XYZ file of C-alpha atoms in Angstrom:
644
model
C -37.206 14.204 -7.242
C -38.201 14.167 -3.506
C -36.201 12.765 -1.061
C -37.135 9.829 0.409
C -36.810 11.088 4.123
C -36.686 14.371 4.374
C -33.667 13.243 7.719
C -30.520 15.063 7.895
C -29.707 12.147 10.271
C -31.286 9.832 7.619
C -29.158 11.160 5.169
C -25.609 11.219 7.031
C -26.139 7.284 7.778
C -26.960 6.815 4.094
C -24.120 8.025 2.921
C -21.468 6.526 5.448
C -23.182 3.373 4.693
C -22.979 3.685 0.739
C -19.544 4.626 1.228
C -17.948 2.385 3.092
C -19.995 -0.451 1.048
C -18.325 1.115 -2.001
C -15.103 0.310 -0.514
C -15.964 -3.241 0.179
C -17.677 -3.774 -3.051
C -14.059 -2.374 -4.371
C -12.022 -4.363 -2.471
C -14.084 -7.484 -2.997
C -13.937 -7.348 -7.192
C -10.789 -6.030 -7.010
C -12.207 -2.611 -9.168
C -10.699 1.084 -7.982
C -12.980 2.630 -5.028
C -13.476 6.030 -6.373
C -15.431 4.587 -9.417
C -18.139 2.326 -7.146
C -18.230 5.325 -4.772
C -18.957 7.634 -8.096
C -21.687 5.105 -9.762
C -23.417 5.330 -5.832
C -23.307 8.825 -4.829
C -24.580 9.538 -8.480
C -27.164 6.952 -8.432
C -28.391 8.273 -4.767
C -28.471 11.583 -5.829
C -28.638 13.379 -9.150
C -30.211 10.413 -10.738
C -32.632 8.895 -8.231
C -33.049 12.009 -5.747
C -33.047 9.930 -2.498
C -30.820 12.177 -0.863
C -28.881 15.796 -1.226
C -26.404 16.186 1.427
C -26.022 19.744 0.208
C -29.421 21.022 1.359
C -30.034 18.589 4.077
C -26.710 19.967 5.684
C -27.250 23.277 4.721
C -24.436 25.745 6.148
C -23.041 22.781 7.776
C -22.157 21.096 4.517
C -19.111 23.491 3.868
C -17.552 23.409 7.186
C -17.432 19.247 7.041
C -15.815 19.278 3.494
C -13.540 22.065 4.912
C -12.568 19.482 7.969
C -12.302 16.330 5.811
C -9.757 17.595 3.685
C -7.542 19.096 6.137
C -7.686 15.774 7.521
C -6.895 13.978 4.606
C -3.770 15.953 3.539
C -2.295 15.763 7.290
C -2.578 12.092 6.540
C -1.171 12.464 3.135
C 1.826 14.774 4.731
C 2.591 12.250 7.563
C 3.638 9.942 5.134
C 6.755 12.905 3.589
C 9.737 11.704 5.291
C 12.313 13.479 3.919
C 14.972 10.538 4.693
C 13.380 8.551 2.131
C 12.648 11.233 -0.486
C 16.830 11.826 -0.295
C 16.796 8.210 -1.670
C 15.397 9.068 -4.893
C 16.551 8.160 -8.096
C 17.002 11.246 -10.778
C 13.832 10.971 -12.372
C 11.660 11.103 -9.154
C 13.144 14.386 -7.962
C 12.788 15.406 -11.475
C 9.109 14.142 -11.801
C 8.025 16.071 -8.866
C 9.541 19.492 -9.157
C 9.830 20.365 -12.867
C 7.405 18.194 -13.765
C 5.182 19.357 -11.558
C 5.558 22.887 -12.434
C 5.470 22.172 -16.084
C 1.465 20.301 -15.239
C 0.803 23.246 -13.540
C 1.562 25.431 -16.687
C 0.178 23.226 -19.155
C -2.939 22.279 -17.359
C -3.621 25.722 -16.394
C -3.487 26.837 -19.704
C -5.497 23.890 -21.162
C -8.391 24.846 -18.915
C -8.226 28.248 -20.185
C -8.013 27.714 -23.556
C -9.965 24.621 -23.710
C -12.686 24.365 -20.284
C -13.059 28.070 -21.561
C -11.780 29.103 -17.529
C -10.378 32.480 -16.746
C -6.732 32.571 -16.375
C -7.602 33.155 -12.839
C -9.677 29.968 -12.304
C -7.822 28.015 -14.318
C -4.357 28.657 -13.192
C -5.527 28.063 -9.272
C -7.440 24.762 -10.664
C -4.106 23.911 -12.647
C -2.151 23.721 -9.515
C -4.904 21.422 -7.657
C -4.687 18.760 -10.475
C -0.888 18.436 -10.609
C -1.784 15.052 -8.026
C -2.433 11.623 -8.606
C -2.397 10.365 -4.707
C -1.719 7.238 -3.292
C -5.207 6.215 -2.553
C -5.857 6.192 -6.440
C -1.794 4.932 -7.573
C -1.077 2.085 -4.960
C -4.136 -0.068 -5.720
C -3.267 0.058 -9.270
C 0.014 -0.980 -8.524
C -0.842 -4.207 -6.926
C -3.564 -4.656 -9.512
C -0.619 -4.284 -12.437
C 2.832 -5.974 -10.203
C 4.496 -3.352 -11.958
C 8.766 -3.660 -12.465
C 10.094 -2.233 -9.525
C 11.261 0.892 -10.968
C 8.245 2.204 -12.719
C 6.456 1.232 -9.647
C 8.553 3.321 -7.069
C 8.398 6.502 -9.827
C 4.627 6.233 -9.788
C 4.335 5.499 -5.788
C 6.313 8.416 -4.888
C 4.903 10.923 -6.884
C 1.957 10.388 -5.877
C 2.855 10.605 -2.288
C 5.246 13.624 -2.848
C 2.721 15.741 -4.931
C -0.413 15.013 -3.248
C -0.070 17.239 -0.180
C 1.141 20.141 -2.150
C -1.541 20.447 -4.767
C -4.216 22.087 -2.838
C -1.216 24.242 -1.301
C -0.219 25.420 -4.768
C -4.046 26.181 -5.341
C -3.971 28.008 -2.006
C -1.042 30.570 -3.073
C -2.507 30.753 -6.553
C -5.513 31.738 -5.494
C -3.882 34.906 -3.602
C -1.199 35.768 -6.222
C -4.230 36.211 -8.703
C -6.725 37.777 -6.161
C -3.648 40.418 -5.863
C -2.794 40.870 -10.074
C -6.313 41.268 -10.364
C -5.898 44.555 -7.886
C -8.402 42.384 -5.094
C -5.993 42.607 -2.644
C -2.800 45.350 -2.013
C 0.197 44.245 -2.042
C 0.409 45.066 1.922
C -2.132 42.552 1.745
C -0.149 40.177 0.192
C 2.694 39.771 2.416
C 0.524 40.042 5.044
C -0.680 36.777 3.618
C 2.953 35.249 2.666
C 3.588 36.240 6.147
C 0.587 34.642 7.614
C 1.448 31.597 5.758
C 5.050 31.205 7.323
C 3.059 32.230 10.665
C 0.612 28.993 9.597
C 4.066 26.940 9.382
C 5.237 27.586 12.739
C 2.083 27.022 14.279
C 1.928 23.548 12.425
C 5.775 23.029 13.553
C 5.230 23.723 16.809
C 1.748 21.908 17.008
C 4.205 18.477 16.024
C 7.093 19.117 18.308
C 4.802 19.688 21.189
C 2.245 16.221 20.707
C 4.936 14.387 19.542
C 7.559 14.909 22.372
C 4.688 14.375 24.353
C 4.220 11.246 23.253
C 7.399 10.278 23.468
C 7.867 11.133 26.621
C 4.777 9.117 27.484
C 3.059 11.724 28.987
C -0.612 10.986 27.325
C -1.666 7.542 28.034
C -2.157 5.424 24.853
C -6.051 5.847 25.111
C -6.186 9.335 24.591
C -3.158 9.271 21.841
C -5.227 9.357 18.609
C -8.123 11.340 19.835
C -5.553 14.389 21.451
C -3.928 13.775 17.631
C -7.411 14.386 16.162
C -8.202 17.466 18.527
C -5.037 19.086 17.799
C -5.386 18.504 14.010
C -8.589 20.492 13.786
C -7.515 23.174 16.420
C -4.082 23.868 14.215
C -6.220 24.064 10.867
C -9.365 26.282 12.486
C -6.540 28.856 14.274
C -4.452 29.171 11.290
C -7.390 29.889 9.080
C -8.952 32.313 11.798
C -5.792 34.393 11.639
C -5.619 34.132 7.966
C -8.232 32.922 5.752
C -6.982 29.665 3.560
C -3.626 29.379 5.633
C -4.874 26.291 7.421
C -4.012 23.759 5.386
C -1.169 24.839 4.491
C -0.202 24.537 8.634
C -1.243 20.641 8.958
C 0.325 20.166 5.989
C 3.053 21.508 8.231
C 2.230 19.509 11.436
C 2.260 16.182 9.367
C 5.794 16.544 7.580
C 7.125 17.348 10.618
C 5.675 14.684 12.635
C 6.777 12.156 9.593
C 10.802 13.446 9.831
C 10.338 13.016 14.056
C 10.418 9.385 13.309
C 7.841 8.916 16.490
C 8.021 5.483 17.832
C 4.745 5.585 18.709
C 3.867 6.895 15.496
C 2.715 3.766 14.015
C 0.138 3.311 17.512
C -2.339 5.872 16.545
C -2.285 4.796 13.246
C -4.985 2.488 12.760
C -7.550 5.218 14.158
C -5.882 7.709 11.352
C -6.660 5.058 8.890
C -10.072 4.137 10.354
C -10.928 7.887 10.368
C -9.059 8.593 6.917
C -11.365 5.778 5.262
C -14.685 6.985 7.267
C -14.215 10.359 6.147
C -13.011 9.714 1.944
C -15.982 7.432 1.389
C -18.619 9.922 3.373
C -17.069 13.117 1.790
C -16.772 11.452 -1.657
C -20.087 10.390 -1.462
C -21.753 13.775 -0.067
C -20.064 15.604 -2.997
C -21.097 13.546 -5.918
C -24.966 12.506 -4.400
C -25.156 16.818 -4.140
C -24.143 17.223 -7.711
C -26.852 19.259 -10.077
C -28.039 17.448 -12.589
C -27.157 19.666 -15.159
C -23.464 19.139 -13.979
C -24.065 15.345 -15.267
C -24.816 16.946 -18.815
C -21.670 19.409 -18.581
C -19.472 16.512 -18.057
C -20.398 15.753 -22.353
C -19.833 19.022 -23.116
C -17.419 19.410 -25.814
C -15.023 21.858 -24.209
C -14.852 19.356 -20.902
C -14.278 16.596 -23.233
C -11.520 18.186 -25.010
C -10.002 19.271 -21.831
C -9.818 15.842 -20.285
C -8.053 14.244 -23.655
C -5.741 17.345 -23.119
C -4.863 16.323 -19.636
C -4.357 12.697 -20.606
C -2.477 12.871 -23.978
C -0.896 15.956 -23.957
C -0.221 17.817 -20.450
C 0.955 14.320 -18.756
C 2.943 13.142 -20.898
C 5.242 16.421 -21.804
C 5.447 16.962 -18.252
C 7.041 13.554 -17.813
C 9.011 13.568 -21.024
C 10.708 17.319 -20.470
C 11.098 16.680 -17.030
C 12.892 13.467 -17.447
C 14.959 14.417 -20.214
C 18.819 13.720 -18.994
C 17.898 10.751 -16.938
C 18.278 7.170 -17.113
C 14.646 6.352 -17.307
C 14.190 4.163 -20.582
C 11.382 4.691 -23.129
C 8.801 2.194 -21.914
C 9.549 3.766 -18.387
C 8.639 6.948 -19.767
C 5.650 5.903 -21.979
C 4.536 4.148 -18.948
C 4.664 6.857 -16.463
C 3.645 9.824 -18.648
C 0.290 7.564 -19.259
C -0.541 6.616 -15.904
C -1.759 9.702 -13.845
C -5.525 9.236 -12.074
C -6.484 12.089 -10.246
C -8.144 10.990 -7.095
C -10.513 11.852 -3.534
C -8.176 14.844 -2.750
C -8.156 16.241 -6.164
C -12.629 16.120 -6.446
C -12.689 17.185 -2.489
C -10.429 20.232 -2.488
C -11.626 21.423 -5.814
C -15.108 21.371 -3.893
C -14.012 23.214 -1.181
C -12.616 26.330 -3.902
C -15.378 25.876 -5.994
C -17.124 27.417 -3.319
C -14.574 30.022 -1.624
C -13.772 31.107 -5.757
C -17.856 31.387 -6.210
C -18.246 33.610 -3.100
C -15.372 35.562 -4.746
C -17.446 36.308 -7.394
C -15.576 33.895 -9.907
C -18.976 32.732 -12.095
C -16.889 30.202 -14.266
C -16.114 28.303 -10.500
C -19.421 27.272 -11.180
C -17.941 24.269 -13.569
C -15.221 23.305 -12.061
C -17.054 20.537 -9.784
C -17.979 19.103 -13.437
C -14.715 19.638 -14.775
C -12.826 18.092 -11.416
C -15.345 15.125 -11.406
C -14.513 14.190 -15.332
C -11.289 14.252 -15.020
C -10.939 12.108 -11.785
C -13.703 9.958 -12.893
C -12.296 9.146 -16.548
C -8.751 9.109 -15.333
C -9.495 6.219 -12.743
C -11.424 4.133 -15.390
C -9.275 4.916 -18.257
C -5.958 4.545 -16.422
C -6.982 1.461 -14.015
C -8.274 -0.658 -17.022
C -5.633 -0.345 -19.540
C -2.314 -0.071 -16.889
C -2.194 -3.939 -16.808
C -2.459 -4.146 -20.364
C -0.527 -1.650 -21.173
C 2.968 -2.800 -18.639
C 2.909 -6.008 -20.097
C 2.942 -4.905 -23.676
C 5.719 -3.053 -22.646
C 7.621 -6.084 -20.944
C 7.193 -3.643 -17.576
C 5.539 -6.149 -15.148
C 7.157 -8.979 -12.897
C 4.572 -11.763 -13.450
C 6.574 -14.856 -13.344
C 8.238 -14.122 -9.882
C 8.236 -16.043 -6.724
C 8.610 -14.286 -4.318
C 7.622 -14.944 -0.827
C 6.600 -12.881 2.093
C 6.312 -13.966 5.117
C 4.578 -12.725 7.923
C 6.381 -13.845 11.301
C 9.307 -13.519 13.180
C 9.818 -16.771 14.393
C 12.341 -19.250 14.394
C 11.151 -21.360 12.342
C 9.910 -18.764 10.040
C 13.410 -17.227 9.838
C 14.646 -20.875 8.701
C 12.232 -21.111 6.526
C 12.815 -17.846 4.715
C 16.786 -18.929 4.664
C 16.036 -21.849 2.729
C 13.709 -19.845 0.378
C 16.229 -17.079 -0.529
C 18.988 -19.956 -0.981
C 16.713 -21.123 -4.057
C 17.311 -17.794 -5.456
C 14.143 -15.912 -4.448
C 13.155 -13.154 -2.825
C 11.500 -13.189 0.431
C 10.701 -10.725 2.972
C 9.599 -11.241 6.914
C 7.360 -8.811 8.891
C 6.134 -8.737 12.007
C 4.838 -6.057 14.511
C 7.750 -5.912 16.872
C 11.795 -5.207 16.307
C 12.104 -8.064 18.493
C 10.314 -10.548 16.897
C 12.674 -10.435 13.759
C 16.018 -11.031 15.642
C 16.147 -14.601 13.913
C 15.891 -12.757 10.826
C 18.317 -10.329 11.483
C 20.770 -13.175 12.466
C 20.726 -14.822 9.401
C 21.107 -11.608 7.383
C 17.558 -11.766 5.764
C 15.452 -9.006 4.503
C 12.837 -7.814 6.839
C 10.212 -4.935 7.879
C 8.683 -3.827 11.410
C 4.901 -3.252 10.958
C 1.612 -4.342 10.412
C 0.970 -6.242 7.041
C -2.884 -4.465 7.607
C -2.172 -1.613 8.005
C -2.922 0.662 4.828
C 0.862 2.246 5.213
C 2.274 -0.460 4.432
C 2.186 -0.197 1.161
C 3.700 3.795 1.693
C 7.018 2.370 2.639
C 7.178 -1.358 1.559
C 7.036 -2.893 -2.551
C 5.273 -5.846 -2.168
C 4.863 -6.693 -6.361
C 8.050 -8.729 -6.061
C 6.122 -11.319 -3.895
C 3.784 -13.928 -5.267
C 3.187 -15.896 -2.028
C 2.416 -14.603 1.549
C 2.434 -16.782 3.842
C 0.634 -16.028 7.370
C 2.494 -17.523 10.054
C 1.713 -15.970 13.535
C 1.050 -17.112 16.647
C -2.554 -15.667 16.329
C -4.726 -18.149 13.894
C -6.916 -15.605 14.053
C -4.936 -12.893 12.689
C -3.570 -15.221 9.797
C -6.668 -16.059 8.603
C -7.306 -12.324 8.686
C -4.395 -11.315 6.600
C -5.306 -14.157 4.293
C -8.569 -12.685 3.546
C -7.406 -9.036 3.195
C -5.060 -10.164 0.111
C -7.400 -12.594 -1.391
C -8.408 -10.017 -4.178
C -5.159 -8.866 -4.761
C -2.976 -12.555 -4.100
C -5.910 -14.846 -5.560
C -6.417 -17.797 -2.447
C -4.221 -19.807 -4.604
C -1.095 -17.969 -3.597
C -2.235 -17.112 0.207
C -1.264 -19.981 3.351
C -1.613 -19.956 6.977
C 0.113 -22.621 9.569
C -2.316 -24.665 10.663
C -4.795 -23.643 13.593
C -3.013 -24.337 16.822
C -5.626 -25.852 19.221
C -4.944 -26.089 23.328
C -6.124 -25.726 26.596
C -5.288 -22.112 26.621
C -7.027 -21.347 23.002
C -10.474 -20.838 22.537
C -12.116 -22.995 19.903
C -13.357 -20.916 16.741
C -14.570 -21.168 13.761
C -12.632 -19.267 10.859
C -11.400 -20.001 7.211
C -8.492 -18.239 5.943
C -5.667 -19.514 3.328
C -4.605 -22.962 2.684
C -3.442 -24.905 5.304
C 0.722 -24.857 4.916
C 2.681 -28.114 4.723
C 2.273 -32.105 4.404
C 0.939 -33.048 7.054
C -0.493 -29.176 7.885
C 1.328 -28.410 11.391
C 1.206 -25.218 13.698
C 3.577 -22.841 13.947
C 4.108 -23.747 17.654
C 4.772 -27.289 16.758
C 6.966 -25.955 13.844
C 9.239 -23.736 16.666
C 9.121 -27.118 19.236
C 10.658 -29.259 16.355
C 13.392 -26.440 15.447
C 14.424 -26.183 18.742
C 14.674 -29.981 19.561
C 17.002 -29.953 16.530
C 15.256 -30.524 13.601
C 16.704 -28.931 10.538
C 15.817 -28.066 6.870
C 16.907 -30.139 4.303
C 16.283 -30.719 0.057
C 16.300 -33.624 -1.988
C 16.972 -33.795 -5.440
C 14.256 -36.038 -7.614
C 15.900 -37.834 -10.189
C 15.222 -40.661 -12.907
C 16.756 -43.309 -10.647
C 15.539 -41.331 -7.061
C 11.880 -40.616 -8.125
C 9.215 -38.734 -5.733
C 7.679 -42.007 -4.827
C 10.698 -43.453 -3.473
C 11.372 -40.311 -1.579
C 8.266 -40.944 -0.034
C 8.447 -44.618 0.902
C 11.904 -43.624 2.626
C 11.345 -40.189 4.188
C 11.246 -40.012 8.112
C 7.763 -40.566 9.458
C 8.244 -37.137 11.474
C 9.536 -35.202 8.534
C 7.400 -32.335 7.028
C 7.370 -31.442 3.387
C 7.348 -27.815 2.909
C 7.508 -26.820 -0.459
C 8.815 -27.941 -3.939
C 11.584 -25.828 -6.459
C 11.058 -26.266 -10.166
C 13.017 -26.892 -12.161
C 12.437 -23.689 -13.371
C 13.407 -21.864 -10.447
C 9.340 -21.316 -9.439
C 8.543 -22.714 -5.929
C 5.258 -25.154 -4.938
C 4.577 -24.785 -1.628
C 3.465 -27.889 0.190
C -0.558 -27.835 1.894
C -3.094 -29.885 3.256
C -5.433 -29.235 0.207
C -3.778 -29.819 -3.018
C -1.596 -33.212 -3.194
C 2.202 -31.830 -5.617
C 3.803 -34.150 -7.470
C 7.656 -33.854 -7.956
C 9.392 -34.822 -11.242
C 13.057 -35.424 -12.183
C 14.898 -32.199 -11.889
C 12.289 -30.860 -9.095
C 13.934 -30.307 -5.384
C 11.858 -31.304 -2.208
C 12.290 -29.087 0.491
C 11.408 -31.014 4.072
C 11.746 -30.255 7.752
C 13.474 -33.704 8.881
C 14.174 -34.629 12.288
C 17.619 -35.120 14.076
C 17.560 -38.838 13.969
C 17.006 -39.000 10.339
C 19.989 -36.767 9.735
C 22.318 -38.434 11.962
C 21.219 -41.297 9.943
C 22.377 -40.057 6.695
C 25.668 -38.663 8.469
C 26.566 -42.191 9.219
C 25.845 -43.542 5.577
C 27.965 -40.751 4.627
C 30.809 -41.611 6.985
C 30.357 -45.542 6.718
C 31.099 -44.846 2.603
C 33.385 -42.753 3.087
C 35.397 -45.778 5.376
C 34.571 -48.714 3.136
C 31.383 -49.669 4.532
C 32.703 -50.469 8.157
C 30.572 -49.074 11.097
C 31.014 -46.206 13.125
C 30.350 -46.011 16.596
C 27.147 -43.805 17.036
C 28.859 -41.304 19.741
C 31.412 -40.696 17.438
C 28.863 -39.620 14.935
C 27.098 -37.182 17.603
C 30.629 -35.924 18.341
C 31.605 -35.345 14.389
C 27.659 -34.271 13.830
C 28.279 -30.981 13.322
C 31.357 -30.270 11.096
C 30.334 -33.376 8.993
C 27.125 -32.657 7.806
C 28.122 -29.519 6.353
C 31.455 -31.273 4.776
C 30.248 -34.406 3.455
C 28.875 -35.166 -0.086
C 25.625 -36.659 0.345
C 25.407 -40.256 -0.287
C 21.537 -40.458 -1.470
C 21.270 -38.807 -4.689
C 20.127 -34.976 -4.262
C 19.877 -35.245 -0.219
C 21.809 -32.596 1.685
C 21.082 -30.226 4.372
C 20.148 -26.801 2.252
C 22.303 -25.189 4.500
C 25.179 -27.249 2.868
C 24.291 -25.932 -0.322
């Protein structure tokens, strides 16, 4: 078909536009990316003909594929710090060296025997699809709230592998260029040396930008596009020296940069995910909209077909299974894992890039692999992201009936807050952007993390299945109601809440909906730090037959704020303006009560505990302290829950 504007402008603003839509419609419907961003590019292309990025780019078209993915694995690589990969378990380490090298064999040889490859194809092919990659894994993940365990195998791996795939490809490729008497062996080690050359040039590359940064010597505006600059001029000098070495040196660059442990790292990072995203939709896109259409047919072919069910039912899981033999990974873990392996953006953008270098090498079966690449990354995704819910509860492998909370603040309040949730028994977690804001937490010996809940790497370093609430609780309204609508695919809006909007002479009015309004009566979290300050204090009340919920209400302080409910089955309610609770007998009310009201109780307590005679109120004030936390509470159920 004819294009519908013969533009190469036209075309490059079609697909950025399709693919970042993709993403959106992905996010929004909660279905994986690379499948919307498949259905478009095809529908664009191949099928309807408005566009082929191919011709319309013309010699230009290989050079921005080339780019992309040298991109894409520095950001993969950045995210290798070796300090955490020492904290694996057994079957992680195994997973990604034997079991790695034991896809590699077995995939290799299943494109040969099956995809009808030559060796040399298919074993430089076989090394490329040894990844699965974060991108594809992590939203899976969330989709699934895997068990911890299976979850951190699956993470891992995927960020482990995924920078070394198209590096194994890369020394394939020359190993079998040189059996197949291409290349001398002079010309070999010229190239193993040329590759360690590549590794000091990436090494260096880090050590120089980063110190620099450090030292403070680029000024934050220029941080992430010197980053960017120095990216491309590592991968285009590496390759210049020697041809395919490239990668392999900002592969280089971004493990070393990841084991600096920058602290100013994490401020270029939301251009490297901006740029990241921009460039995996538009390259994603531009390959599958260029696709022949007689690559759509190939994708049936038997032989394709037979490799795929290779890949998913045989190669996968005997890779997992030998690899992990000796280890304490149970059989649903291992089921579990050897099932789950979608091959993602890296896997279908690299393979581009050698289809082409392995075509102008005179390798005629290269011709396929695009085909071969795009049906197994396309029925991986859809296979693997529709059945791993399924599949982890069958196998009793998912934490659905949690309750955990995570909260995003550093407050005071919200370090209270996160005390009395972990004293019911469940976990809870507090972030917030600055080491600072989390002393509270830190005080009171509660879990917490240093980073933006945004930000795309958080989910790199951070498990967040555990947690079934998030609550938003900022000083910038605007940035909880943000956060609250970035999780509301993943969360559902019944589990996300944001302290109420806090509205002043300093704060511009706005317009904004976000997640439900925390608390009875809904309060801001400026009000909520005032009142801890001036002395309120958390405290829970037991509901029983003869102390029901409506008493507790007729009685409760006037300035006391209910903030959430534990069940008697250990679950947790959280007050909001939006849905009226109701408490039964057995449930605990959790409040934020003022001083008066708990020197109040103090005094019942001490007035019992002296046959009913009165007690001078100073010498309550004086005894405050070491009696509230001593005393038996006279109401049923009502004690401070730090007394508990």
């Amino acid at each position: 078909m004819i294009p519908l504007f013969d533009s190469l402008l036209f075309d490059l603003m079609l697909v950025i536009l399709i693919g970042i839509l993709s993403q959106w419609i992905a996010w929004k419907f909660r279905m994986p990316a690379i499948v919307i961003m498949s259905v478009a590019g095809l529908l664009v292309g191949p099928i309807f003909g408005l566009i082929n990025p191919q011709e319309s780019m013309g010699d230009l078209f290989g050079p921005i594929i080339t780019f992309a993915v040298a991109i894409i694995l520095f950001e993969g690589s950045l995210n290798l710090d070796f300090k955490e990969i020492k904290e694996f378990s057994k079957p992680i380490g195994r997973i990604v060296t034997i079991g790695a090298f034991i896809a590699w064999i077995a995939g290799s040889l299943a494109a040969h025997y099956l995809a009808g490859l030559s060796f040399a194809v298919a074993f430089i092919i076989g090394g490329l699809f040894i990844v699965t990659g974060p991108t594809v894994i992590l939203p899976l993940l969330r989709q699934a709230k895997l068990k911890p365990r299976p979850a951190a195998i699956l993470k891992w791996e995927g960020i482990v592998v995924d920078p070394f795939g198209a590096l194994l490809a890369v020394f394939a490729f020359e190993f079998i260029k040189f059996l197949n008497s291409e290349v001398t062996l002079k010309a070999l080690l010229l190239f193993f040396a040329a590759s360690v050359f590549a590794v000091l040039i990436g090494w260096v590359a880090a050590r120089i930008i980063g110190n620099a940064f450090e030292r403070g010597s680029i000024p934050e505006f220029l941080k992430a596009p010197i980053l960017f600059v120095v990216v491309i001029s590592v991968f285009v000098l590496s390759d210049e020296i020697m041809h395919e070495t490239g990668l392999l040196a900002v592969t280089a660059m971004g493990i070393t940069m990841a084991n600096m442990h920058l602290t100013t790292l994490h401020d270029v990072r939301q251009f490297k995910e901006n740029i990241s995203v921009l460039l995996v939709s538009g390259i994603f896109v531009m390959l599958t909209a260029s696709l022949d259409p007689h690559i759509l047919i190939e994708i049936f072919k038997p032989n394709i077909i037979l490799y795929v069910l290779a890949m998913l039912f045989i190669v996968r899981p005997l890779s997992i299974w030998l690899s992990t033999i000796g280890t304490d990974m149970s059989i649903r873990e291992k089921i579990l894992v050897g099932w789950i392996a979608p091959r993602g953006i890296v896997a279908l953008t690299v393979s581009g890039y050698f289809a082409t270098i392995l075509l102008d090498s005179g390798y005629k079966d290269a011709e396929i692999l695009t085909a071969l690449t795009f049906a197994l990354v396309f029925f991986t995704v859809v296979v693997h992201g529709f059945s791993i819910g399924f599949i982890a509860k069958k196998l009793n492998l998912t934490t659905t009936d949690e309750s955990g909370v995570l909260i995003v603040s550093g407050t005071r309040f919200a370090a209270e807050l996160a005390k009395s949730v972990k004293d019911t028994g469940n976990e809870v977690l507090l972030i917030d952007q600055s080491w600072a804001g989390l002393s509270h937490a830190r005080k009171l010996g509660l879990s917490s993390y240093v980073g933006d809940i945004l930000s795309e790497q958080i989910e790199y370093h951070l498990d967040l299945t555990p947690y079934r609430y998030m609550l938003a609780m900022t000083k910038r309204d605007t940035y909880n109601a943000h956060i609250c609508a970035d999780f509301a695919p993943d969360l559902g809006h019944e589990h996300l809440f944001q302290t109420a909007f806090h509205v002043g002479k300093d704060v511009d009015s706005f317009n904004i909906t976000g997640g439900q309004k925390l608390f009875s009566p809904a309060i801001s979290i400026y009000d909520l730090d005032e009142r801890m300050n001036a002395g309120h204090v958390i405290r829970k009340t037991t509901i029983t037959k003869q102390y029901s919920y409506t008493q507790y209400l007729r009685e409760r302080d006037d300035k006391s704020i209910l903030l959430f409910i534990l069940r008697v089955d250990g679950t947790i309610e959280f007050f909001t303006s939006e849905v009226e609770l109701r408490a039964v007998a057995g449930d605990i009310i959790v409040a934020l009560t003022s001083p008066a009201k708990t020197i109040e109780r103090v005094k019942e307590r001490l007035e019992v505990g002296n046959g009913n005679k009165p007690i001078p109120y100073e010498k309550i004030e004086e005894r405050f302290s070491e009696v509230e936390k001593a005393v038996k509470p006279a109401i049923p159920g009502d004690a401070p829950l730090s007394a508990q």
